[in-house]
CSV table of C-alpha atoms in Angstrom, one decimal:
chain,number,residue,atom,x,y,z
A,72,MET,CA,340.1,180.0,52.4
A,73,GLU,CA,338.9,183.7,52.5
A,74,LEU,CA,339.6,184.8,56.1
A,75,ASN,CA,338.9,188.4,55.5
A,76,ARG,CA,335.4,188.0,54.1
A,77,PRO,CA,332.8,189.7,56.4
A,78,LEU,CA,330.2,187.4,57.9
A,79,ALA,CA,326.6,187.7,56.6
A,80,GLY,CA,324.6,190.2,58.6
A,81,VAL,CA,327.8,191.6,60.3
A,82,PRO,CA,328.8,195.2,59.3
A,83,SER,CA,332.2,195.4,57.6
A,84,SER,CA,335.0,197.3,59.1
A,85,GLY,CA,333.9,200.3,57.1
A,86,GLY,CA,330.7,200.5,59.1
A,87,PRO,CA,327.1,200.4,58.0
A,88,PRO,CA,326.0,201.9,54.7
A,89,ALA,CA,325.7,205.6,54.7
A,90,ALA,CA,322.3,207.0,55.2
A,91,PRO,CA,320.7,208.7,52.1
A,92,ASP,CA,321.4,212.4,51.8
A,93,LEU,CA,317.9,213.6,52.2
A,94,GLY,CA,319.0,217.2,52.5
A,95,GLY,CA,320.8,217.0,49.2
A,96,MET,CA,317.8,215.4,47.6
A,97,LEU,CA,315.6,218.2,48.8
A,98,ARG,CA,317.9,220.8,47.5
A,99,LEU,CA,317.9,219.2,44.1
A,100,ALA,CA,314.1,218.7,44.1
A,101,ALA,CA,313.8,222.5,44.9
A,102,ARG,CA,315.6,223.1,41.6
A,103,GLY,CA,313.1,220.9,39.8
A,104,ASP,CA,315.1,217.6,39.8
A,105,GLN,CA,312.4,215.0,39.4
A,106,GLY,CA,314.8,212.1,39.9
A,107,ALA,CA,316.0,213.5,43.2
A,108,PHE,CA,312.4,213.8,44.3
A,109,ALA,CA,311.7,210.3,43.2
A,110,ASP,CA,314.6,209.1,45.3
A,111,LEU,CA,313.4,211.2,48.3
A,112,TYR,CA,310.0,209.7,48.0
A,113,ASP,CA,311.3,206.1,47.9
A,114,ALA,CA,313.6,206.8,50.8
A,115,THR,CA,311.0,208.3,53.1
A,116,SER,CA,307.5,207.1,52.1
A,117,SER,CA,307.3,204.4,54.7
A,118,ARG,CA,308.3,206.8,57.5
A,119,VAL,CA,305.8,209.4,56.1
A,120,VAL,CA,302.9,207.0,55.9
A,121,GLY,CA,303.8,205.5,59.3
A,122,LEU,CA,303.6,208.9,61.0
A,123,ALA,CA,300.3,209.7,59.3
A,124,VAL,CA,298.8,206.4,60.4
A,125,ARG,CA,299.8,207.0,64.0
A,126,VAL,CA,298.1,210.4,64.0
A,127,VAL,CA,294.9,209.8,61.9
A,128,ARG,CA,294.5,206.1,62.9
A,129,ASP,CA,293.1,205.2,59.5
A,130,PRO,CA,295.3,203.7,56.8
A,131,ALA,CA,293.4,205.0,53.9
A,132,GLN,CA,293.3,208.5,55.3
A,133,ALA,CA,297.0,208.2,56.2
A,134,GLU,CA,297.8,207.5,52.5
A,135,GLU,CA,295.9,210.6,51.5
A,136,VAL,CA,297.7,212.7,54.1
A,137,ALA,CA,301.0,211.3,52.9
A,138,GLN,CA,300.2,212.2,49.3
A,139,GLU,CA,299.2,215.8,50.3
A,140,ALA,CA,302.4,216.1,52.4
A,141,PHE,CA,304.6,215.0,49.5
A,142,LEU,CA,302.9,217.5,47.2
A,143,GLU,CA,303.6,220.2,49.8
A,144,ILE,CA,307.2,219.0,50.2
A,145,TRP,CA,307.8,219.1,46.4
A,146,ARG,CA,306.2,222.6,46.2
A,147,THR,CA,308.1,224.0,49.2
A,148,ALA,CA,311.4,222.2,49.1
A,149,ALA,CA,313.3,225.5,48.7
A,150,ARG,CA,312.2,226.4,52.2
A,151,PHE,CA,314.2,223.7,53.8
A,152,ASP,CA,317.0,225.1,55.9
A,153,PRO,CA,319.6,222.5,57.1
A,154,ALA,CA,320.7,225.0,59.8
A,155,ARG,CA,317.4,224.5,61.6
A,156,GLY,CA,317.2,220.7,61.6
A,157,SER,CA,317.5,217.6,59.5
A,158,ALA,CA,315.7,217.1,56.3
A,159,LEU,CA,313.7,214.2,57.7
A,160,ALA,CA,312.6,216.2,60.7
A,161,TRP,CA,311.4,219.0,58.4
A,162,MET,CA,309.5,216.6,56.2
A,163,LEU,CA,307.9,214.8,59.2
A,164,THR,CA,306.8,218.2,60.6
A,165,ILE,CA,304.9,218.8,57.4
A,166,VAL,CA,303.4,215.4,57.6
A,167,HIS,CA,302.4,215.8,61.3
A,168,ARG,CA,300.8,219.2,60.6
A,169,ARG,CA,298.8,217.7,57.7
A,170,ALA,CA,297.7,214.8,59.7
A,171,VAL,CA,296.6,216.9,62.7
A,172,ASP,CA,294.7,219.2,60.3
A,173,ARG,CA,292.9,216.1,58.9
A,174,VAL,CA,292.0,215.0,62.4
A,175,ARG,CA,290.8,218.5,63.4
A,176,ALA,CA,288.8,218.8,60.2
A,177,ALA,CA,287.1,215.4,60.9
A,178,GLU,CA,286.3,216.6,64.4
A,179,ALA,CA,285.0,219.9,63.2
A,180,ALA,CA,282.7,218.0,60.7
A,181,THR,CA,281.4,215.9,63.5
A,182,ARG,CA,280.7,219.0,65.6
A,183,ARG,CA,278.9,220.6,62.7
A,184,ASP,CA,276.7,217.5,62.2
A,185,THR,CA,275.9,217.5,65.9
A,186,THR,CA,275.1,221.1,65.9
A,187,TYR,CA,272.9,220.8,62.8
A,188,HIS,CA,270.9,218.1,64.4
A,189,LEU,CA,270.5,219.9,67.7
A,190,GLN,CA,269.7,223.2,65.8
A,191,ASN,CA,270.7,225.3,68.8
A,192,GLN,CA,274.2,226.3,67.9
A,193,SER,CA,275.9,228.0,65.0
A,194,VAL,CA,278.6,226.3,63.1
A,195,ASP,CA,282.0,227.3,64.4
A,196,HIS,CA,283.5,230.1,62.3
A,197,ASP,CA,287.0,228.8,62.3
A,198,ALA,CA,285.7,225.4,61.1
A,199,THR,CA,283.8,227.1,58.3
A,200,ALA,CA,286.8,229.1,57.2
A,201,GLU,CA,289.0,226.0,57.2
A,202,ALA,CA,286.4,224.1,55.1
A,203,ALA,CA,286.2,227.0,52.6
A,204,GLN,CA,290.0,227.2,52.3
A,205,ALA,CA,290.2,223.4,51.8
A,206,SER,CA,287.5,223.7,49.1
A,207,MET,CA,289.3,226.4,47.2
A,208,GLU,CA,292.6,224.5,47.3
A,209,ALA,CA,290.8,221.4,46.1
A,210,ARG,CA,289.3,223.3,43.1
A,211,ARG,CA,292.8,224.6,42.3
A,212,VAL,CA,294.3,221.2,42.4
A,213,ARG,CA,291.4,219.8,40.3
A,214,GLY,CA,292.1,222.4,37.7
A,215,ALA,CA,295.8,221.5,37.6
A,216,LEU,CA,294.9,217.9,37.2
A,217,GLN,CA,293.9,218.7,33.6
A,218,SER,CA,297.6,219.1,32.8
A,219,LEU,CA,298.4,215.5,33.6
A,220,THR,CA,298.4,212.6,31.2
A,221,PRO,CA,295.3,210.4,31.4
A,222,VAL,CA,297.0,207.6,33.2
A,223,GLN,CA,298.6,210.0,35.8
A,224,ARG,CA,295.3,211.8,36.3
A,225,GLU,CA,293.4,208.5,36.8
A,226,ALA,CA,295.8,207.2,39.4
A,227,LEU,CA,296.1,210.5,41.3
A,228,GLU,CA,292.4,211.2,41.3
A,229,LEU,CA,291.8,207.8,42.9
A,230,ALA,CA,294.5,208.4,45.5
A,231,TYR,CA,294.1,212.1,46.2
A,232,PHE,CA,290.4,212.6,45.9
A,233,GLY,CA,289.1,209.0,46.2
A,234,GLY,CA,291.1,208.3,49.4
A,235,TYR,CA,292.4,204.9,48.1
A,236,THR,CA,295.7,203.5,49.1
A,237,HIS,CA,298.5,202.7,46.6
A,238,THR,CA,297.6,199.0,46.8
A,239,GLU,CA,293.9,199.7,46.2
A,240,VAL,CA,294.7,202.0,43.3
A,241,ALA,CA,296.9,199.3,41.8
A,242,GLY,CA,294.2,196.7,42.1
A,243,MET,CA,291.5,199.0,40.6
A,244,LEU,CA,293.7,199.9,37.6
A,245,ASP,CA,295.1,196.3,37.3
A,246,LEU,CA,298.7,197.6,37.7
A,247,PRO,CA,301.7,196.5,39.8
A,248,VAL,CA,301.9,198.5,43.0
A,249,GLY,CA,305.2,200.0,42.0
A,250,THR,CA,303.7,201.3,38.7
A,251,ALA,CA,300.7,202.8,40.6
A,252,LYS,CA,303.1,204.5,43.0
A,253,THR,CA,305.2,205.9,40.1
A,254,ARG,CA,302.1,207.3,38.4
A,255,ILE,CA,301.0,209.0,41.6
A,256,ARG,CA,304.4,210.4,42.3
A,257,ASP,CA,304.9,211.7,38.8
A,258,GLY,CA,301.4,213.2,38.9
A,259,LEU,CA,302.4,215.1,42.1
A,260,ILE,CA,305.5,216.4,40.4
A,261,ARG,CA,303.5,217.7,37.4
A,262,LEU,CA,300.9,219.2,39.7
A,263,ARG,CA,303.5,221.2,41.5
A,264,ASP,CA,304.9,222.5,38.2
A,265,THR,CA,301.5,223.3,36.8
A,266,MET,CA,300.4,225.2,40.0
A,267,GLY,CA,303.2,227.6,39.3
A,268,VAL,CA,305.5,226.9,42.3
A,269,GLY,CA,309.1,226.9,41.1
A,270,GLY,CA,312.5,226.4,42.7
A,271,PRO,CA,314.5,229.0,44.6
A,272,ARG,CA,315.3,232.3,42.8
């Protein structure tokens, strides 16, 4: 009889499994390690999407915010400083900022529509500048999309520009959800490289 065998569901004497080293993954991703970024994506995507949903209140919009945030995380991983906080906190700060920007942009669009119909107020200058900046960034990303493989571009365009969730993209392309997520993630990696943002010098 095995007396020393740990009971199911009860941590062994060695304690619970160690948490993934997100900081290490970020440092490797900053040097262009795609495998590390894939591990980082898998380890944090549920937290990232969950935070986005809480802020924007719309699952489809939250998926898009999460994709934009992961693209920014991949492009700016070299800026992570462990002395200033945890890797997860740094990532979620980016997600929160992106989500708040999305909410503010939607509110600004509503205000512009109201103003247009009332025809007695000018469009807010800050909202116009924000929309112009977003438009320029979108054009830049669209240009970079041409560097992707057809299957990556198709999946990323549906997710990034179409606003569809991973599950919806998988259904539209008749793919397993995991395959759709992989194509989107790999597309984000290639976008970052094509847009000319490298690792630390």
